[in-house]
Each structure stands twice: as structure tokens, then as C-alpha cells.
Amino acid sequence: MKQTVIAVVGPTAVGKTKLSVEIAKAFNGEVISGDSMQVFKGMDIGTAKIASQEKQGIPHYMIDVKNPEEPFSVADFQTYVQHYIKEISSHHKLPIIAGGSGLYIQGALYDYNFSAQPRDEALTAKLEEELKSEGAASLHKHLEKIDPQQAAKIHPNNHRRVIRALEIYETTGKTMTEYQNEQVLESPYNPILIGLEMDRELLYDRINRRVDEMVQDGLVAEAEFFYQKGLEEYQSMKGIGYKEFIPYFENRQSLEESINILKRNSRRYAKRQYTWFRNKLNVVWYDITPSTAEERFRNILGDLAGMLKKK
């Protein structure tokens, strides 16, 4: 019999963390963070890690499991999440994934075979040399020509993923998009995906205010700490909430500009998240507003009770 797993998805700042705790309290569950940035130790404010009091005694996994110097891929994410699903199930608890990007959640719940994609160390080294000599923009343009769908998902500064997508094409003759589309979307679990959505203007206002709160809570100092450690080229510093301040630390941009760019990038990310989940996965959506969230959460818990009986 397949293990039931609940995933709470939707754009950033919509209320997924709070809902996941409510679900865990109602249905004897434990929570796995689906945010690939929350794995990095010390990167707390910029990744909006859940505070101890917010957990309300519910165990949380996949937080602070990597040092900021370490890489963390979608395949790593899949391995960790599947391990924690197994561990939580062994406690006779319900696994609940809170948040995360569409590709990562899809990879974990639908068992994409990332490790089977062939690697070619010589080709990787060659592409890394091209990155140094020609720059990130040139490499990303090359990816746009062969796999525009994947290029649209990968930021030019995410060198590791750009190189990986090019490497797959060079070694297999297939684009990463083709490779992903060929995989059968069948889950080893019984996944229930609960999606939260909000009016765009309300959501964008919420995102802007959350960024202001992060800055007040010490986000700039947190980002500068990792910058001073020389991590600006590492994956952890390329996440939204950290990369935006690097030009400020290098006296190329004002603090106000950096904060505004962070707000813009966060809004754009929210839009991409929503589009992915709408197009790729079977999600039960609930529209909420800040004032009706608690009432809507009660409705969701009632609906979930019925869904879990059917499973």
C-alpha cells in the first residue's frame, strides 16, 4: 500500500508554513521543509525559516542539513525528502511537505530518475572553461538555442544548472526538457497536493512587506556575513534574498536599489511558482486572503479529512 504524502504548495509568502503546521496538528503529521535554500545552516532570515514557537511542537525536517559551501541539487533534494518520508512513516506519522519549487516537489514525489542521466567529467570541465572565458550570458544563450523551455526556468547566474542542461544535451542528444517529458509521471506515494493562491495585488503587497520585515530583522547583516566569508560564487549565495545584496556590498548599487530588486525578484519567483504548479501537477487550489486565512484553513482541514479517508 502506498504511503500518503501531503504537499502544501503555492507562491512564496502565501501562508504555506502555517497551514502545514495546522495539518500536522490535525492529522498526526510531521513536516518536511520543501525549500531548497532552508537546507543551508545559518541562512535563516533570507530563507524565512520557521521559528521555534511557530512549529508548535511539530518536528520539522530538511532544515540546516548542509553547510553554505556545499552544493545541493534537485537529485539531492529528492534523496533527502524520500528518506524523511520513510522515516516519518516509520513513526506512524503523516509526512507533510511544506513549500518548495515546482521542479523539486515534482522530482521528489514522482521519483524522477536524476541519477541515471550520464555525466561526462571532461565535458563538464570544458563547459566550465567556456563559462570562465565567454561568461554566463553566452553559455545561457547557447542553452536558449537548444532548449528554450529549460533556459526560461534557469537563471543565467545559476551556472551549475546551465552547465548540467548543456551536458545532458551534449551527451545524450536530448534536451533536459525532452528527458523530463519522457519520464512517466507516476508516484511511489499517494500524493495530495494542496495549493494556496491569493489575489496578485494582495500577494505582491504581502511579499513587499515581508521583505521589509526581513531587512528590519537583520537580513542585510546576514547576507554580508556570508559574503565576507567569500561565498558569493557558491550556490547558497545565489538564492533570492542574498544575491541581490552583492552589488551593494561591492559599492555598485545602493541599499535601497538592492531591497527593491529583492522585492521584484520575489514577486517574479512567486509568479513562476504558481505557473509551474498550475501547469504541471494535479493540485487542489484554495483562494485565500489574509483576513479569511483561518476560516479557509478550517475548510481545508475538513476537505483533507475526507480525502484521507478515501486513501
Tab-separated table of N, CA and C in Angstrom, residues 28-167:
chain	number	residue	atom	x	y	z
A	28	ASN	N	-1.874	14.174	12.944
A	28	ASN	CA	-0.741	13.409	13.482
A	28	ASN	C	0.410	13.359	12.474
A	29	GLY	N	0.826	14.539	12.028
A	29	GLY	CA	1.850	14.606	10.994
A	29	GLY	C	3.147	15.236	11.454
A	30	GLU	N	4.145	15.129	10.601
A	30	GLU	CA	5.428	15.803	10.781
A	30	GLU	C	5.794	16.467	9.459
A	31	VAL	N	6.562	17.548	9.536
A	31	VAL	CA	6.745	18.420	8.376
A	31	VAL	C	8.159	18.320	7.805
A	32	ILE	N	8.212	18.233	6.483
A	32	ILE	CA	9.479	18.293	5.746
A	32	ILE	C	9.516	19.632	5.016
A	33	SER	N	10.537	20.423	5.253
A	33	SER	CA	10.669	21.676	4.505
A	33	SER	C	10.979	21.352	3.050
A	34	GLY	N	10.192	21.926	2.150
A	34	GLY	CA	10.418	21.713	0.726
A	34	GLY	C	11.248	22.815	0.094
A	35	ASP	N	11.756	23.721	0.890
A	35	ASP	CA	12.522	24.859	0.389
A	35	ASP	C	13.990	24.467	0.276
A	36	SER	N	14.520	24.486	-0.937
A	36	SER	CA	15.892	24.023	-1.166
A	36	SER	C	16.940	24.953	-0.578
A	37	MET	N	16.557	26.174	-0.157
A	37	MET	CA	17.504	27.091	0.480
A	37	MET	C	17.551	26.914	1.994
A	38	GLN	N	16.480	26.371	2.578
A	38	GLN	CA	16.457	26.208	4.027
A	38	GLN	C	17.368	25.086	4.504
A	39	VAL	N	17.945	24.339	3.575
A	39	VAL	CA	18.901	23.297	3.960
A	39	VAL	C	20.211	23.892	4.466
A	40	PHE	N	20.497	25.165	4.123
A	40	PHE	CA	21.796	25.763	4.442
A	40	PHE	C	21.804	26.357	5.849
A	41	LYS	N	22.773	25.923	6.630
A	41	LYS	CA	22.907	26.375	8.016
A	41	LYS	C	23.218	27.873	8.070
A	42	GLY	N	22.537	28.571	8.967
A	42	GLY	CA	22.812	29.980	9.198
A	42	GLY	C	22.083	30.931	8.272
A	43	MET	N	21.530	30.411	7.193
A	43	MET	CA	20.800	31.268	6.249
A	43	MET	C	19.335	31.246	6.665
A	44	ASP	N	19.033	32.025	7.691
A	44	ASP	CA	17.748	31.909	8.377
A	44	ASP	C	16.730	32.961	7.947
A	45	ILE	N	17.157	34.225	7.955
A	45	ILE	CA	16.215	35.315	7.674
A	45	ILE	C	15.821	35.311	6.205
A	46	GLY	N	16.814	35.220	5.325
A	46	GLY	CA	16.549	35.286	3.885
A	46	GLY	C	15.755	34.123	3.342
A	47	THR	N	15.774	32.988	4.040
A	47	THR	CA	15.013	31.817	3.584
A	47	THR	C	13.695	31.669	4.340
A	48	ALA	N	13.411	32.598	5.250
A	48	ALA	CA	12.168	32.584	6.041
A	48	ALA	C	11.973	31.254	6.773
A	49	LYS	N	13.054	30.800	7.434
A	49	LYS	CA	12.940	29.558	8.213
A	49	LYS	C	11.911	29.731	9.329
A	50	ILE	N	11.211	28.655	9.586
A	50	ILE	CA	10.184	28.680	10.618
A	50	ILE	C	10.841	28.853	11.987
A	51	ALA	N	10.273	29.732	12.818
A	51	ALA	CA	10.782	29.947	14.170
A	51	ALA	C	10.311	28.820	15.087
A	52	SER	N	11.050	28.615	16.174
A	52	SER	CA	10.734	27.508	17.100
A	52	SER	C	9.300	27.569	17.596
A	53	GLN	N	8.843	28.775	17.971
A	53	GLN	CA	7.485	28.877	18.513
A	53	GLN	C	6.421	28.611	17.450
A	54	GLU	N	6.762	28.898	16.181
A	54	GLU	CA	5.806	28.652	15.093
A	54	GLU	C	5.604	27.160	14.840
A	55	LYS	N	6.587	26.352	15.194
A	55	LYS	CA	6.486	24.902	14.971
A	55	LYS	C	5.426	24.259	15.857
A	56	GLN	N	5.123	24.891	16.991
A	56	GLN	CA	4.102	24.398	17.933
A	56	GLN	C	4.337	22.934	18.315
A	57	GLY	N	5.604	22.589	18.470
A	57	GLY	CA	5.955	21.233	18.896
A	57	GLY	C	5.991	20.203	17.790
A	58	ILE	N	5.709	20.605	16.551
A	58	ILE	CA	5.711	19.658	15.421
A	58	ILE	C	7.149	19.488	14.918
A	59	PRO	N	7.657	18.259	14.825
A	59	PRO	CA	9.000	18.055	14.282
A	59	PRO	C	9.092	18.523	12.821
A	60	HIS	N	10.197	19.185	12.493
A	60	HIS	CA	10.459	19.654	11.136
A	60	HIS	C	11.788	19.075	10.642
A	61	TYR	N	11.815	18.684	9.386
A	61	TYR	CA	12.997	18.065	8.792
A	61	TYR	C	13.475	18.888	7.586
A	62	MET	N	14.692	18.602	7.145
A	62	MET	CA	15.271	19.235	5.946
A	62	MET	C	15.622	20.703	6.182
A	63	ILE	N	15.915	21.062	7.415
A	63	ILE	CA	16.348	22.415	7.751
A	63	ILE	C	17.742	22.300	8.366
A	64	ASP	N	18.679	23.119	7.871
A	64	ASP	CA	20.053	23.141	8.402
A	64	ASP	C	20.759	21.792	8.264
A	65	VAL	N	20.689	21.201	7.093
A	65	VAL	CA	21.361	19.912	6.876
A	65	VAL	C	22.634	20.045	6.029
A	66	LYS	N	22.895	21.254	5.507
A	66	LYS	CA	24.080	21.466	4.660
A	66	LYS	C	24.807	22.739	5.093
A	67	ASN	N	26.114	22.752	4.925
A	67	ASN	CA	26.874	23.982	5.099
A	67	ASN	C	26.726	24.824	3.838
A	68	PRO	N	26.792	26.161	3.959
A	68	PRO	CA	26.610	27.022	2.780
A	68	PRO	C	27.635	26.802	1.676
A	69	GLU	N	28.766	26.175	2.015
A	69	GLU	CA	29.789	25.897	0.998
A	69	GLU	C	29.463	24.667	0.161
A	70	GLU	N	28.501	23.877	0.600
A	70	GLU	CA	28.205	22.606	-0.066
A	70	GLU	C	27.164	22.785	-1.176
A	71	PRO	N	27.305	22.000	-2.251
A	71	PRO	CA	26.269	22.037	-3.304
A	71	PRO	C	25.033	21.281	-2.867
A	72	PHE	N	23.908	21.578	-3.514
A	72	PHE	CA	22.660	20.874	-3.207
A	72	PHE	C	21.811	20.874	-4.456
A	73	SER	N	21.643	19.703	-5.046
A	73	SER	CA	20.948	19.577	-6.330
A	73	SER	C	19.530	19.080	-6.132
A	74	VAL	N	18.761	19.099	-7.223
A	74	VAL	CA	17.403	18.569	-7.170
A	74	VAL	C	17.433	17.069	-6.880
A	75	ALA	N	18.486	16.377	-7.353
A	75	ALA	CA	18.630	14.943	-7.050
A	75	ALA	C	18.908	14.734	-5.560
A	76	ASP	N	19.719	15.617	-4.955
A	76	ASP	CA	19.964	15.552	-3.509
A	76	ASP	C	18.661	15.779	-2.752
A	77	PHE	N	17.904	16.771	-3.205
A	77	PHE	CA	16.621	17.082	-2.578
A	77	PHE	C	15.715	15.858	-2.597
A	78	GLN	N	15.644	15.211	-3.747
A	78	GLN	CA	14.809	14.018	-3.883
A	78	GLN	C	15.226	12.941	-2.884
A	79	THR	N	16.532	12.710	-2.781
A	79	THR	CA	17.049	11.679	-1.876
A	79	THR	C	16.695	11.990	-0.428
A	80	TYR	N	16.911	13.242	-0.023
A	80	TYR	CA	16.610	13.651	1.350
A	80	TYR	C	15.109	13.515	1.649
A	81	VAL	N	14.279	14.054	0.761
A	81	VAL	CA	12.831	14.035	1.014
A	81	VAL	C	12.324	12.598	1.111
A	82	GLN	N	12.758	11.748	0.204
A	82	GLN	CA	12.285	10.364	0.229
A	82	GLN	C	12.762	9.639	1.484
A	83	HIS	N	13.978	9.988	1.943
A	83	HIS	CA	14.473	9.422	3.209
A	83	HIS	C	13.590	9.853	4.378
A	84	TYR	N	13.246	11.142	4.425
A	84	TYR	CA	12.448	11.645	5.541
A	84	TYR	C	11.002	11.154	5.477
A	85	ILE	N	10.463	10.975	4.280
A	85	ILE	CA	9.124	10.380	4.161
A	85	ILE	C	9.118	8.992	4.795
A	86	LYS	N	10.155	8.232	4.498
A	86	LYS	CA	10.272	6.873	5.048
A	86	LYS	C	10.417	6.914	6.574
A	87	GLU	N	11.236	7.858	7.052
A	87	GLU	CA	11.463	7.971	8.499
A	87	GLU	C	10.191	8.380	9.228
A	88	ILE	N	9.498	9.384	8.704
A	88	ILE	CA	8.260	9.850	9.337
A	88	ILE	C	7.206	8.746	9.322
A	89	SER	N	7.107	8.022	8.215
A	89	SER	CA	6.144	6.920	8.105
A	89	SER	C	6.434	5.828	9.134
A	90	SER	N	7.733	5.624	9.409
A	90	SER	CA	8.107	4.594	10.388
A	90	SER	C	7.653	4.967	11.798
A	91	HIS	N	7.408	6.265	12.035
A	91	HIS	CA	6.872	6.714	13.326
A	91	HIS	C	5.343	6.624	13.350
A	92	HIS	N	4.760	6.118	12.255
A	92	HIS	CA	3.298	6.082	12.083
A	92	HIS	C	2.713	7.495	12.094
A	93	LYS	N	3.476	8.399	11.459
A	93	LYS	CA	3.045	9.791	11.311
A	93	LYS	C	2.796	10.077	9.831
A	94	LEU	N	2.075	11.163	9.569
A	94	LEU	CA	1.766	11.565	8.198
A	94	LEU	C	2.826	12.553	7.704
A	95	PRO	N	3.544	12.236	6.617
A	95	PRO	CA	4.540	13.179	6.089
A	95	PRO	C	3.863	14.342	5.353
A	96	ILE	N	4.299	15.549	5.671
A	96	ILE	CA	3.751	16.767	5.053
A	96	ILE	C	4.918	17.592	4.521
A	97	ILE	N	4.923	17.871	3.228
A	97	ILE	CA	5.964	18.712	2.638
A	97	ILE	C	5.432	20.136	2.571
A	98	ALA	N	6.203	21.082	3.095
A	98	ALA	CA	5.769	22.481	3.126
A	98	ALA	C	6.589	23.300	2.148
A	99	GLY	N	5.914	23.780	1.102
A	99	GLY	CA	6.561	24.708	0.166
A	99	GLY	C	7.533	24.025	-0.777
A	100	GLY	N	8.310	24.866	-1.461
A	100	GLY	CA	9.306	24.357	-2.391
A	100	GLY	C	8.999	24.716	-3.827
A	101	SER	N	10.028	24.657	-4.655
A	101	SER	CA	9.851	24.961	-6.074
A	101	SER	C	9.190	23.781	-6.777
A	102	GLY	N	8.539	24.067	-7.887
A	102	GLY	CA	7.783	23.044	-8.605
A	102	GLY	C	8.622	21.863	-9.037
A	103	LEU	N	9.783	22.134	-9.625
A	103	LEU	CA	10.645	21.051	-10.113
A	103	LEU	C	11.086	20.148	-8.968
A	104	TYR	N	11.436	20.744	-7.839
A	104	TYR	CA	11.916	19.951	-6.708
A	104	TYR	C	10.799	19.079	-6.134
A	105	ILE	N	9.614	19.661	-5.959
A	105	ILE	CA	8.494	18.886	-5.420
A	105	ILE	C	8.113	17.765	-6.379
A	106	GLN	N	8.058	18.081	-7.663
A	106	GLN	CA	7.719	17.068	-8.661
A	106	GLN	C	8.761	15.957	-8.664
A	107	GLY	N	10.031	16.332	-8.592
A	107	GLY	CA	11.104	15.339	-8.589
A	107	GLY	C	11.028	14.403	-7.406
A	108	ALA	N	10.685	14.947	-6.232
A	108	ALA	CA	10.635	14.129	-5.020
A	108	ALA	C	9.412	13.218	-4.989
A	109	LEU	N	8.255	13.760	-5.389
A	109	LEU	CA	7.011	12.989	-5.277
A	109	LEU	C	6.809	12.000	-6.414
A	110	TYR	N	7.427	12.294	-7.557
A	110	TYR	CA	7.199	11.430	-8.718
A	110	TYR	C	8.442	10.667	-9.147
A	111	ASP	N	9.438	10.658	-8.252
A	111	ASP	CA	10.570	9.735	-8.398
A	111	ASP	C	11.300	9.871	-9.732
A	112	TYR	N	11.541	11.109	-10.169
A	112	TYR	CA	12.353	11.305	-11.375
A	112	TYR	C	13.701	10.620	-11.191
A	113	ASN	N	14.192	10.013	-12.247
A	113	ASN	CA	15.467	9.303	-12.174
A	113	ASN	C	16.600	10.237	-12.578
A	114	PHE	N	16.978	11.127	-11.672
A	114	PHE	CA	18.024	12.095	-11.981
A	114	PHE	C	19.400	11.431	-12.108
A	115	SER	N	19.647	10.443	-11.240
A	115	SER	CA	20.985	9.847	-11.199
A	115	SER	C	21.328	9.090	-12.471
A	116	ALA	N	20.322	8.675	-13.232
A	116	ALA	CA	20.584	7.905	-14.454
A	116	ALA	C	21.097	8.775	-15.597
A	117	GLN	N	20.960	10.071	-15.481
A	117	GLN	CA	21.458	10.941	-16.536
A	117	GLN	C	22.980	10.864	-16.555
A	118	PRO	N	23.573	10.522	-17.698
A	118	PRO	CA	25.026	10.306	-17.745
A	118	PRO	C	25.812	11.576	-17.484
A	119	ARG	N	26.957	11.389	-16.847
A	119	ARG	CA	27.856	12.512	-16.587
A	119	ARG	C	29.112	12.325	-17.421
A	120	ASP	N	29.698	13.425	-17.811
A	120	ASP	CA	30.936	13.406	-18.578
A	120	ASP	C	31.845	14.472	-17.973
A	121	GLU	N	32.791	14.025	-17.135
A	121	GLU	CA	33.630	14.971	-16.399
A	121	GLU	C	34.437	15.872	-17.331
A	122	ALA	N	34.918	15.298	-18.447
A	122	ALA	CA	35.702	16.094	-19.396
A	122	ALA	C	34.847	17.201	-20.017
A	123	LEU	N	33.605	16.848	-20.368
A	123	LEU	CA	32.701	17.833	-20.955
A	123	LEU	C	32.345	18.913	-19.926
A	124	THR	N	32.124	18.495	-18.675
A	124	THR	CA	31.830	19.463	-17.623
A	124	THR	C	32.974	20.459	-17.485
A	125	ALA	N	34.212	19.935	-17.479
A	125	ALA	CA	35.384	20.809	-17.366
A	125	ALA	C	35.462	21.775	-18.544
A	126	LYS	N	35.134	21.260	-19.740
A	126	LYS	CA	35.160	22.105	-20.945
A	126	LYS	C	34.130	23.236	-20.825
A	127	LEU	N	32.927	22.903	-20.372
A	127	LEU	CA	31.879	23.913	-20.223
A	127	LEU	C	32.234	24.927	-19.140
A	128	GLU	N	32.889	24.460	-18.087
A	128	GLU	CA	33.318	25.384	-17.036
A	128	GLU	C	34.380	26.359	-17.559
A	129	GLU	N	35.240	25.872	-18.457
A	129	GLU	CA	36.231	26.749	-19.077
A	129	GLU	C	35.546	27.781	-19.973
A	130	GLU	N	34.521	27.342	-20.702
A	130	GLU	CA	33.749	28.266	-21.545
A	130	GLU	C	33.071	29.330	-20.687
A	131	LEU	N	32.606	28.918	-19.535
A	131	LEU	CA	31.975	29.866	-18.615
A	131	LEU	C	32.968	30.958	-18.213
A	132	LYS	N	34.194	30.537	-17.910
A	132	LYS	CA	35.223	31.499	-17.496
A	132	LYS	C	35.613	32.426	-18.640
A	133	SER	N	35.758	31.858	-19.841
A	133	SER	CA	36.273	32.647	-20.962
A	133	SER	C	35.199	33.480	-21.660
A	134	GLU	N	33.973	32.939	-21.755
A	134	GLU	CA	32.918	33.613	-22.521
A	134	GLU	C	31.854	34.280	-21.650
A	135	GLY	N	31.752	33.845	-20.394
A	135	GLY	CA	30.795	34.448	-19.480
A	135	GLY	C	29.485	33.683	-19.397
A	136	ALA	N	28.740	33.957	-18.329
A	136	ALA	CA	27.484	33.247	-18.046
A	136	ALA	C	26.421	33.528	-19.095
A	137	ALA	N	26.365	34.782	-19.568
A	137	ALA	CA	25.326	35.159	-20.534
A	137	ALA	C	25.474	34.376	-21.836
A	138	SER	N	26.710	34.194	-22.278
A	138	SER	CA	26.966	33.460	-23.525
A	138	SER	C	26.544	32.003	-23.399
A	139	LEU	N	26.874	31.398	-22.261
A	139	LEU	CA	26.515	29.991	-22.037
A	139	LEU	C	24.994	29.832	-21.976
A	140	HIS	N	24.338	30.789	-21.344
A	140	HIS	CA	22.878	30.733	-21.222
A	140	HIS	C	22.215	30.917	-22.584
A	141	LYS	N	22.779	31.762	-23.440
A	141	LYS	CA	22.241	31.954	-24.795
A	141	LYS	C	22.351	30.666	-25.604
A	142	HIS	N	23.438	29.936	-25.398
A	142	HIS	CA	23.614	28.648	-26.070
A	142	HIS	C	22.511	27.679	-25.641
A	143	LEU	N	22.191	27.683	-24.348
A	143	LEU	CA	21.117	26.826	-23.840
A	143	LEU	C	19.770	27.261	-24.418
A	144	GLU	N	19.558	28.559	-24.548
A	144	GLU	CA	18.300	29.080	-25.123
A	144	GLU	C	18.069	28.534	-26.523
A	145	LYS	N	19.140	28.401	-27.294
A	145	LYS	CA	19.022	27.910	-28.678
A	145	LYS	C	18.614	26.450	-28.731
A	146	ILE	N	19.148	25.638	-27.816
A	146	ILE	CA	18.871	24.195	-27.893
A	146	ILE	C	17.678	23.771	-27.037
A	147	ASP	N	17.416	24.503	-25.953
A	147	ASP	CA	16.347	24.103	-25.035
A	147	ASP	C	15.723	25.361	-24.402
A	148	PRO	N	14.924	26.098	-25.174
A	148	PRO	CA	14.374	27.358	-24.657
A	148	PRO	C	13.513	27.193	-23.413
A	149	GLN	N	12.807	26.064	-23.296
A	149	GLN	CA	11.955	25.857	-22.116
A	149	GLN	C	12.786	25.768	-20.844
A	150	GLN	N	13.889	25.020	-20.928
A	150	GLN	CA	14.748	24.876	-19.761
A	150	GLN	C	15.469	26.193	-19.462
A	151	ALA	N	15.875	26.892	-20.516
A	151	ALA	CA	16.565	28.174	-20.335
A	151	ALA	C	15.678	29.179	-19.618
A	152	ALA	N	14.379	29.112	-19.884
A	152	ALA	CA	13.446	30.038	-19.239
A	152	ALA	C	13.329	29.763	-17.737
A	153	LYS	N	13.599	28.517	-17.336
A	153	LYS	CA	13.484	28.145	-15.919
A	153	LYS	C	14.776	28.421	-15.140
A	154	ILE	N	15.911	28.500	-15.858
A	154	ILE	CA	17.207	28.583	-15.175
A	154	ILE	C	17.775	29.989	-15.318
A	155	HIS	N	18.083	30.603	-14.213
A	155	HIS	CA	18.688	31.942	-14.245
A	155	HIS	C	20.101	31.843	-14.819
A	156	PRO	N	20.512	32.809	-15.647
A	156	PRO	CA	21.867	32.763	-16.242
A	156	PRO	C	22.985	32.619	-15.214
A	157	ASN	N	22.768	33.140	-14.005
A	157	ASN	CA	23.807	33.058	-12.977
A	157	ASN	C	23.826	31.716	-12.250
A	158	ASN	N	22.847	30.866	-12.529
A	158	ASN	CA	22.860	29.531	-11.923
A	158	ASN	C	23.730	28.639	-12.812
A	159	HIS	N	25.025	28.875	-12.721
A	159	HIS	CA	25.981	28.228	-13.626
A	159	HIS	C	25.883	26.709	-13.595
A	160	ARG	N	25.708	26.157	-12.405
A	160	ARG	CA	25.691	24.700	-12.258
A	160	ARG	C	24.565	24.069	-13.065
A	161	ARG	N	23.368	24.660	-12.985
A	161	ARG	CA	22.231	24.078	-13.707
A	161	ARG	C	22.323	24.331	-15.213
A	162	VAL	N	22.868	25.486	-15.620
A	162	VAL	CA	23.063	25.747	-17.053
A	162	VAL	C	24.016	24.715	-17.637
A	163	ILE	N	25.140	24.502	-16.942
A	163	ILE	CA	26.133	23.522	-17.412
A	163	ILE	C	25.532	22.125	-17.448
A	164	ARG	N	24.754	21.780	-16.440
A	164	ARG	CA	24.149	20.436	-16.394
A	164	ARG	C	23.198	20.229	-17.574
A	165	ALA	N	22.385	21.242	-17.891
A	165	ALA	CA	21.445	21.126	-19.009
A	165	ALA	C	22.186	20.968	-20.331
A	166	LEU	N	23.278	21.715	-20.500
A	166	LEU	CA	24.077	21.602	-21.725
A	166	LEU	C	24.768	20.245	-21.798
A	167	GLU	N	25.237	19.780	-20.661
A	167	GLU	CA	25.926	18.488	-20.602
A	167	GLU	C	24.997	17.339	-21.005
